[in-house]
Amino acid sequence: MRRRPADFVGAAPADGPAVAERGRGASGAAHGTWLTLGKDGRLSLYAPTDGGLLRWTEAVAGGPEWSGPYFVAVAGLTHLTVVQGADTYVHFLGRRKRAGADGSRTIDIVHAIQYQTGRAFTDWRSLGNPQQDREEGARLGPPVGAIAPDGTVHVFVRGAQGGLMLRRETPNGKWRPWEDLRGAGVDALPAAVVLAGGRIEVCVAAETGVLVWRQLEPGGEFTGPRGFSLSPVPGTVAALETTPDRPAFLWADAVSGGAAVWRAGGSPVALGGSATEGPYATLRTSLDGGDWVLLAHRGPEGSAVLGLGAPGKEVDGFWWYDLAELCQGVPALARDRRGRVVMALIGPDGVPKVARQEAGAGLTLTRWRRL
């Protein structure tokens, strides 16, 4: 289990400190949980930009004021994934492209951590590339992360041969070598979910349908892949836990174009809605005393779309709302310190916008606020 360095507070990353950059905009939305709630109750928002990433942070818990953007330089960053652990530490995974002295290009995966809301990151550490051949290494997919309850980081990437690769920590905080989880023809964006019991499961669209890997026990090895003849649109798979220790996987169905939810041992359930250009953001929350699942995605016209329904009762229907607000990439969903739903998106101009749940019955969002 990784332990936070005692002398970390205020330390600056190797690529330089975060600096305020008012005129710099985001180049799109990050992958993963890019709107996070810190231990101090403040929300933070992260987005990629040319040469690194940007961070905005609530000035006080619950808002509405935000500070930022603050720029963190990461030279050569081509993809950013954000994932948060149960300890609230925020992990950043990047795919980095660097030029060698001979003009060649090398690809590696990098990792950094932010332990406290609004504070500096750790140094960016290279996790290398599972492909030894440089040409094969250039075909490495972007990283996707999952943080076990004990803080152990798991990094999944598509390898050059189309299978799934894994690198993870040991209990003492050191990194194990890259592992080949096999598989073939997998999509570039696996969906990993950490279950309440501590196990991790991974689902990915593939040329043959869907492939699933699962741990039989927390911290154990991954079994699989097990294949299923289903029809997800590549790049749209997401995951969440809706019943104890049993994940639900969501995607856009290649036949109907709308959303579908599937659990191993059952058949996909159509959720309706429109086509999506990426994965779904997911959130479980309480509304009017009931348990609900919220989904958000970028619709075919480029605007943010919000859906909601009851977990485990998807056959009863989902309700979808086009919010008529243009966005880049997938929106983000979170709850603030007061338990209110917060939705964030990156506008076409690279400026983030957020809207919060208003008081009262049901789910009504405030007007969008530009950060």
Short mmCIF file of C-alpha atoms in Angstrom, two decimals:
data_model
loop_
_atom_site.label_atom_id
_atom_site.label_comp_id
_atom_site.label_asym_id
_atom_site.label_seq_id
_atom_site.Cartn_x
_atom_site.Cartn_y
_atom_site.Cartn_z
CA MET A 1 0.00 0.00 0.00
CA ARG A 2 1.39 3.37 -0.99
CA ARG A 3 1.86 5.84 1.83
CA ARG A 4 1.87 9.57 1.37
CA PRO A 5 5.35 11.06 1.91
CA ALA A 6 5.50 12.93 5.19
CA ASP A 7 7.32 15.85 3.56
CA PHE A 8 5.06 16.08 0.52
CA VAL A 9 2.95 19.14 1.36
CA GLY A 10 3.95 22.03 -0.87
CA ALA A 11 6.39 19.99 -2.96
CA ALA A 12 6.60 21.01 -6.61
CA PRO A 13 6.53 18.50 -9.48
CA ALA A 14 9.61 17.99 -11.63
CA ASP A 15 7.90 19.62 -14.61
CA GLY A 16 7.44 22.82 -12.59
CA PRO A 17 4.83 24.23 -10.24
CA ALA A 18 1.22 24.86 -11.15
CA VAL A 19 0.92 28.47 -12.27
CA ALA A 20 -2.14 30.60 -12.94
CA GLU A 21 -2.85 30.91 -16.66
CA ARG A 22 -6.02 32.87 -17.23
CA GLY A 23 -5.87 32.90 -21.01
CA ARG A 24 -5.16 29.20 -21.54
CA GLY A 25 -8.04 26.92 -22.49
CA ALA A 26 -8.60 23.19 -22.39
CA SER A 27 -8.04 21.13 -25.54
CA GLY A 28 -10.91 18.81 -24.65
CA ALA A 29 -12.14 16.64 -21.80
CA ALA A 30 -9.94 14.19 -19.92
CA HIS A 31 -10.88 10.53 -19.68
CA GLY A 32 -12.16 9.13 -16.40
CA THR A 33 -13.15 10.99 -13.23
CA TRP A 34 -12.01 14.49 -14.14
CA LEU A 35 -14.37 16.21 -11.65
CA THR A 36 -13.34 15.10 -8.14
CA LEU A 37 -14.40 15.76 -4.55
CA GLY A 38 -11.52 16.21 -2.11
CA LYS A 39 -11.29 15.31 1.54
CA ASP A 40 -11.83 18.98 2.43
CA GLY A 41 -15.15 19.02 0.55
CA ARG A 42 -13.96 21.07 -2.41
CA LEU A 43 -14.42 20.03 -6.02
CA SER A 44 -11.56 20.11 -8.52
CA LEU A 45 -11.77 19.96 -12.30
CA TYR A 46 -8.92 18.82 -14.57
CA ALA A 47 -8.54 19.09 -18.33
CA PRO A 48 -5.77 18.53 -20.89
CA THR A 49 -4.23 21.47 -22.69
CA ASP A 50 -1.32 22.04 -25.04
CA GLY A 51 1.83 21.06 -23.15
CA GLY A 52 0.18 19.72 -20.00
CA LEU A 53 -3.04 20.03 -18.04
CA LEU A 54 -5.21 22.64 -16.32
CA ARG A 55 -6.82 22.58 -12.87
CA TRP A 56 -9.70 24.57 -11.43
CA THR A 57 -10.68 24.27 -7.73
CA GLU A 58 -13.65 25.51 -5.71
CA ALA A 59 -12.66 28.50 -3.58
CA VAL A 60 -14.83 27.15 -0.76
CA ALA A 61 -16.63 23.86 -0.39
CA GLY A 62 -19.97 23.97 -2.18
CA GLY A 63 -19.00 26.90 -4.41
CA PRO A 64 -20.04 28.81 -6.34
CA GLU A 65 -16.64 30.54 -6.84
CA TRP A 66 -13.68 28.69 -8.38
CA SER A 67 -9.96 29.47 -8.63
CA GLY A 68 -7.88 28.76 -11.70
CA PRO A 69 -7.03 27.73 -14.25
CA TYR A 70 -3.65 26.58 -12.99
CA PHE A 71 -1.31 25.07 -15.56
CA VAL A 72 0.82 21.98 -14.90
CA ALA A 73 3.44 21.39 -17.59
CA VAL A 74 3.78 17.84 -18.92
CA ALA A 75 5.79 17.89 -22.12
CA GLY A 76 4.58 15.53 -24.86
CA LEU A 77 1.30 14.58 -23.20
CA THR A 78 -1.07 13.11 -25.81
CA HIS A 79 -3.78 11.69 -23.55
CA LEU A 80 -4.91 12.33 -19.95
CA THR A 81 -6.87 10.03 -17.67
CA VAL A 82 -7.93 11.06 -14.15
CA VAL A 83 -8.95 8.52 -11.50
CA GLN A 84 -9.61 8.96 -7.78
CA GLY A 85 -9.16 6.43 -5.01
CA ALA A 86 -11.26 5.84 -1.91
CA ASP A 87 -8.65 7.84 0.05
CA THR A 88 -9.55 10.85 -2.19
CA TYR A 89 -6.03 10.98 -3.70
CA VAL A 90 -6.27 11.96 -7.36
CA HIS A 91 -4.13 10.01 -9.84
CA PHE A 92 -3.13 11.24 -13.28
CA LEU A 93 -2.19 8.84 -16.05
CA GLY A 94 -0.82 10.09 -19.33
CA ARG A 95 0.37 8.79 -22.65
CA ARG A 96 3.52 10.73 -23.51
CA LYS A 97 5.34 11.13 -26.82
CA ARG A 98 8.98 12.25 -26.73
CA ALA A 99 11.54 12.94 -29.44
CA GLY A 100 14.94 11.26 -29.21
CA ALA A 101 18.27 12.81 -30.12
CA ASP A 102 18.14 10.96 -33.45
CA GLY A 103 14.69 12.34 -34.25
CA SER A 104 12.87 9.13 -33.37
CA ARG A 105 9.70 9.14 -31.29
CA THR A 106 9.21 7.13 -28.11
CA ILE A 107 5.96 6.50 -26.24
CA ASP A 108 5.62 5.85 -22.53
CA ILE A 109 2.98 5.96 -19.80
CA VAL A 110 3.41 8.49 -16.99
CA HIS A 111 1.80 8.76 -13.56
CA ALA A 112 1.49 11.48 -10.92
CA ILE A 113 -0.60 12.00 -7.76
CA GLN A 114 -2.25 14.95 -6.05
CA TYR A 115 -2.69 14.17 -2.36
CA GLN A 116 -4.48 17.35 -1.29
CA THR A 117 -7.08 19.51 -2.99
CA GLY A 118 -5.52 22.47 -4.75
CA ARG A 119 -1.94 21.48 -3.86
CA ALA A 120 1.03 20.44 -5.98
CA PHE A 121 1.41 17.11 -7.76
CA THR A 122 4.13 14.56 -7.12
CA ASP A 123 6.85 14.07 -9.71
CA TRP A 124 5.66 12.51 -12.96
CA ARG A 125 6.98 8.97 -13.00
CA SER A 126 7.42 6.96 -16.17
CA LEU A 127 5.83 3.51 -16.14
CA GLY A 128 7.55 2.67 -19.40
CA ASN A 129 6.05 0.83 -22.34
CA PRO A 130 5.22 -2.89 -22.39
CA GLN A 131 6.42 -3.13 -25.99
CA GLN A 132 10.18 -3.43 -26.40
CA ASP A 133 10.11 -2.68 -30.12
CA ARG A 134 9.87 1.07 -30.77
CA GLU A 135 7.51 0.72 -33.75
CA GLU A 136 5.21 -1.55 -31.76
CA GLY A 137 5.46 0.79 -28.79
CA ALA A 138 4.11 3.62 -30.92
CA ARG A 139 0.83 1.67 -31.25
CA LEU A 140 0.28 1.58 -27.48
CA GLY A 141 -3.19 2.77 -26.45
CA PRO A 142 -4.03 5.40 -23.84
CA PRO A 143 -3.98 4.39 -20.16
CA VAL A 144 -7.07 3.65 -18.08
CA GLY A 145 -6.82 3.41 -14.31
CA ALA A 146 -8.44 1.72 -11.33
CA ILE A 147 -7.49 2.28 -7.68
CA ALA A 148 -8.06 -0.63 -5.30
CA PRO A 149 -9.43 0.15 -1.80
CA ASP A 150 -5.93 -0.19 -0.33
CA GLY A 151 -4.64 2.49 -2.72
CA THR A 152 -2.95 0.14 -5.19
CA VAL A 153 -2.92 1.61 -8.69
CA HIS A 154 -3.83 -0.54 -11.71
CA VAL A 155 -3.05 0.76 -15.20
CA PHE A 156 -4.64 -0.91 -18.24
CA VAL A 157 -3.62 -0.21 -21.85
CA ARG A 158 -4.20 -1.81 -25.22
CA GLY A 159 -0.98 -3.35 -26.48
CA ALA A 160 0.44 -3.24 -29.98
CA GLN A 161 -0.93 -6.73 -30.77
CA GLY A 162 -4.48 -5.80 -29.74
CA GLY A 163 -4.50 -7.44 -26.30
CA LEU A 164 -4.84 -5.92 -22.83
CA MET A 165 -1.74 -5.02 -20.82
CA LEU A 166 -1.59 -4.28 -17.08
CA ARG A 167 0.91 -2.64 -14.78
CA ARG A 168 0.19 -2.39 -11.05
CA GLU A 169 1.82 -1.79 -7.71
CA THR A 170 2.92 -4.28 -5.11
CA PRO A 171 1.73 -3.89 -1.50
CA ASN A 172 4.98 -2.08 -0.59
CA GLY A 173 4.39 0.60 -3.24
CA LYS A 174 6.83 -0.68 -5.88
CA TRP A 175 5.62 -1.38 -9.39
CA ARG A 176 5.35 -4.86 -10.83
CA PRO A 177 6.48 -5.51 -14.42
CA TRP A 178 3.96 -5.18 -17.24
CA GLU A 179 1.59 -8.16 -17.45
CA ASP A 180 0.01 -9.50 -20.62
CA LEU A 181 -3.67 -10.24 -19.92
CA ARG A 182 -4.09 -11.53 -23.48
CA GLY A 183 -7.13 -10.95 -25.66
CA ALA A 184 -7.24 -9.76 -29.26
CA GLY A 185 -8.81 -6.96 -31.24
CA VAL A 186 -9.64 -4.92 -28.14
CA ASP A 187 -10.75 -1.31 -28.23
CA ALA A 188 -8.46 1.47 -27.05
CA LEU A 189 -10.60 2.36 -24.02
CA PRO A 190 -11.22 -0.46 -21.51
CA ALA A 191 -13.70 0.17 -18.70
CA ALA A 192 -12.52 -0.84 -15.22
CA VAL A 193 -14.64 -0.85 -12.07
CA VAL A 194 -13.61 -1.30 -8.43
CA LEU A 195 -16.32 -3.15 -6.53
CA ALA A 196 -17.27 -2.58 -2.90
CA GLY A 197 -15.71 -5.92 -1.93
CA GLY A 198 -12.34 -4.81 -3.32
CA ARG A 199 -12.27 -6.80 -6.57
CA ILE A 200 -11.69 -5.17 -9.98
CA GLU A 201 -13.38 -6.14 -13.22
CA VAL A 202 -12.57 -4.87 -16.70
CA CYS A 203 -14.78 -4.84 -19.78
CA VAL A 204 -13.70 -3.85 -23.27
CA ALA A 205 -15.31 -3.84 -26.69
CA ALA A 206 -13.54 -6.12 -29.15
CA GLU A 207 -13.84 -7.24 -32.75
CA THR A 208 -15.65 -10.36 -31.53
CA GLY A 209 -18.04 -8.54 -29.16
CA VAL A 210 -17.13 -7.99 -25.52
CA LEU A 211 -14.22 -9.30 -23.42
CA VAL A 212 -14.28 -9.35 -19.60
CA TRP A 213 -11.47 -9.89 -17.08
CA ARG A 214 -12.13 -10.26 -13.36
CA GLN A 215 -10.30 -10.77 -10.09
CA LEU A 216 -11.56 -13.68 -8.01
CA GLU A 217 -10.38 -11.93 -4.84
CA PRO A 218 -9.09 -8.46 -3.94
CA GLY A 219 -5.48 -8.05 -5.01
CA GLY A 220 -5.54 -11.34 -6.89
CA GLU A 221 -4.68 -12.22 -10.45
CA PHE A 222 -7.05 -11.48 -13.30
CA THR A 223 -8.89 -14.34 -14.95
CA GLY A 224 -10.05 -14.19 -18.54
CA PRO A 225 -10.66 -12.89 -20.99
CA ARG A 226 -14.14 -14.31 -21.28
CA GLY A 227 -15.88 -13.40 -24.52
CA PHE A 228 -19.52 -12.50 -25.13
CA SER A 229 -21.23 -12.06 -28.49
CA LEU A 230 -22.62 -8.59 -27.91
CA SER A 231 -22.56 -5.40 -29.99
CA PRO A 232 -21.11 -2.35 -28.24
CA VAL A 233 -19.87 0.61 -30.22
CA PRO A 234 -16.09 0.83 -29.68
CA GLY A 235 -15.06 3.66 -27.41
CA THR A 236 -18.37 3.85 -25.54
CA VAL A 237 -18.04 1.24 -22.77
CA ALA A 238 -18.42 2.43 -19.14
CA ALA A 239 -18.83 0.59 -15.84
CA LEU A 240 -20.34 1.02 -12.39
CA GLU A 241 -21.52 -1.09 -9.47
CA THR A 242 -25.31 -1.09 -9.12
CA THR A 243 -25.76 -4.21 -6.99
CA PRO A 244 -23.28 -5.49 -4.38
CA ASP A 245 -20.16 -7.00 -5.96
CA ARG A 246 -21.79 -7.20 -9.39
CA PRO A 247 -20.81 -4.64 -12.01
CA ALA A 248 -23.02 -3.23 -14.71
CA PHE A 249 -21.42 -2.34 -18.04
CA LEU A 250 -22.92 0.31 -20.28
CA TRP A 251 -22.33 1.17 -23.91
CA ALA A 252 -23.95 2.48 -27.06
CA ASP A 253 -25.48 -0.45 -28.92
CA ALA A 254 -24.18 -0.78 -32.48
CA VAL A 255 -27.60 -1.91 -33.74
CA SER A 256 -29.99 0.54 -32.07
CA GLY A 257 -27.52 3.37 -31.49
CA GLY A 258 -29.00 4.03 -28.06
CA ALA A 259 -27.60 3.15 -24.64
CA ALA A 260 -27.65 -0.39 -23.26
CA VAL A 261 -26.72 -1.90 -19.89
CA TRP A 262 -25.45 -5.46 -19.43
CA ARG A 263 -24.51 -7.69 -16.51
CA ALA A 264 -22.75 -11.03 -16.90
CA GLY A 265 -25.29 -13.84 -16.94
CA GLY A 266 -28.05 -11.71 -18.44
CA SER A 267 -28.97 -10.00 -21.68
CA PRO A 268 -28.41 -6.32 -22.53
CA VAL A 269 -31.26 -4.00 -21.58
CA ALA A 270 -31.96 -1.11 -23.94
CA LEU A 271 -32.01 2.29 -22.21
CA GLY A 272 -32.99 4.35 -25.23
CA GLY A 273 -31.51 7.76 -25.84
CA SER A 274 -29.36 8.92 -28.72
CA ALA A 275 -25.98 7.87 -30.03
CA THR A 276 -22.85 8.88 -28.13
CA GLU A 277 -19.38 9.80 -29.33
CA GLY A 278 -17.61 8.45 -26.25
CA PRO A 279 -18.16 6.61 -22.96
CA TYR A 280 -20.86 7.55 -20.48
CA ALA A 281 -20.09 9.45 -17.30
CA THR A 282 -21.85 7.68 -14.42
CA LEU A 283 -23.03 8.64 -10.95
CA ARG A 284 -25.24 7.04 -8.30
CA THR A 285 -27.15 9.46 -6.13
CA SER A 286 -30.27 9.85 -4.03
CA LEU A 287 -33.24 11.78 -5.42
CA ASP A 288 -36.46 12.20 -3.47
CA GLY A 289 -35.37 9.42 -1.12
CA GLY A 290 -34.75 6.93 -3.94
CA ASP A 291 -31.60 5.46 -5.49
CA TRP A 292 -30.84 6.67 -9.02
CA VAL A 293 -28.19 6.29 -11.69
CA LEU A 294 -27.24 9.33 -13.74
CA LEU A 295 -25.56 9.03 -17.14
CA ALA A 296 -24.06 11.85 -19.19
CA HIS A 297 -22.60 11.87 -22.69
CA ARG A 298 -22.02 14.01 -25.77
CA GLY A 299 -24.90 13.59 -28.16
CA PRO A 300 -24.81 13.38 -31.98
CA GLU A 301 -25.39 17.12 -32.33
CA GLY A 302 -22.48 17.91 -30.01
CA SER A 303 -24.52 18.88 -26.95
CA ALA A 304 -24.45 17.39 -23.46
CA VAL A 305 -27.14 14.80 -22.73
CA LEU A 306 -28.25 13.65 -19.27
CA GLY A 307 -30.11 10.43 -18.50
CA LEU A 308 -31.48 8.95 -15.28
CA GLY A 309 -33.08 5.74 -14.14
CA ALA A 310 -33.26 3.31 -11.23
CA PRO A 311 -30.32 0.89 -10.79
CA GLY A 312 -31.32 -2.72 -11.32
CA LYS A 313 -34.69 -1.60 -12.72
CA GLU A 314 -33.56 -0.45 -16.14
CA VAL A 315 -36.45 -2.28 -17.80
CA ASP A 316 -38.71 0.36 -16.25
CA GLY A 317 -37.11 2.92 -18.52
CA PHE A 318 -34.58 5.74 -18.56
CA TRP A 319 -35.36 9.41 -19.03
CA TRP A 320 -33.10 11.45 -21.32
CA TYR A 321 -32.66 15.20 -21.57
CA ASP A 322 -30.69 17.09 -24.21
CA LEU A 323 -29.28 20.03 -22.26
CA ALA A 324 -28.64 22.10 -25.43
CA GLU A 325 -25.14 22.99 -24.23
CA LEU A 326 -22.31 22.22 -26.66
CA CYS A 327 -19.32 20.36 -25.27
CA GLN A 328 -16.05 18.70 -26.17
CA GLY A 329 -15.76 15.06 -25.18
CA VAL A 330 -17.60 13.41 -22.31
CA PRO A 331 -19.15 15.57 -19.53
CA ALA A 332 -18.38 14.80 -15.88
CA LEU A 333 -20.69 14.06 -12.94
CA ALA A 334 -19.99 14.35 -9.21
CA ARG A 335 -21.63 15.34 -5.92
CA ASP A 336 -20.47 18.35 -3.96
CA ARG A 337 -20.02 18.65 -0.21
CA ARG A 338 -23.76 19.17 0.27
CA GLY A 339 -24.60 16.08 -1.75
CA ARG A 340 -25.85 18.07 -4.72
CA VAL A 341 -25.32 16.70 -8.23
CA VAL A 342 -22.76 18.73 -10.17
CA MET A 343 -22.28 18.39 -13.91
CA ALA A 344 -19.27 19.78 -15.75
CA LEU A 345 -18.38 20.07 -19.41
CA ILE A 346 -15.70 21.60 -21.61
CA GLY A 347 -17.16 24.12 -24.04
CA PRO A 348 -16.09 24.42 -27.70
CA ASP A 349 -13.93 27.40 -26.68
CA GLY A 350 -12.02 25.32 -24.13
CA VAL A 351 -13.70 26.96 -21.12
CA PRO A 352 -15.27 24.63 -18.50
CA LYS A 353 -18.85 25.14 -17.36
CA VAL A 354 -20.59 23.70 -14.31
CA ALA A 355 -24.22 23.40 -13.23
CA ARG A 356 -25.54 22.21 -9.85
CA GLN A 357 -28.65 20.57 -8.59
CA GLU A 358 -31.19 23.10 -7.38
CA ALA A 359 -33.15 22.68 -4.17
CA GLY A 360 -36.50 20.96 -4.45
CA ALA A 361 -37.95 17.72 -5.69
CA GLY A 362 -36.49 15.83 -8.62
CA LEU A 363 -33.37 16.94 -10.45
CA THR A 364 -33.21 20.47 -11.81
CA LEU A 365 -29.88 22.02 -12.70
CA THR A 366 -28.92 25.65 -12.26
CA ARG A 367 -27.83 27.78 -15.19
CA TRP A 368 -24.35 26.99 -16.50
CA ARG A 369 -21.49 28.88 -14.86
CA ARG A 370 -18.31 29.53 -16.84
CA LEU A 371 -15.11 29.02 -14.87
#
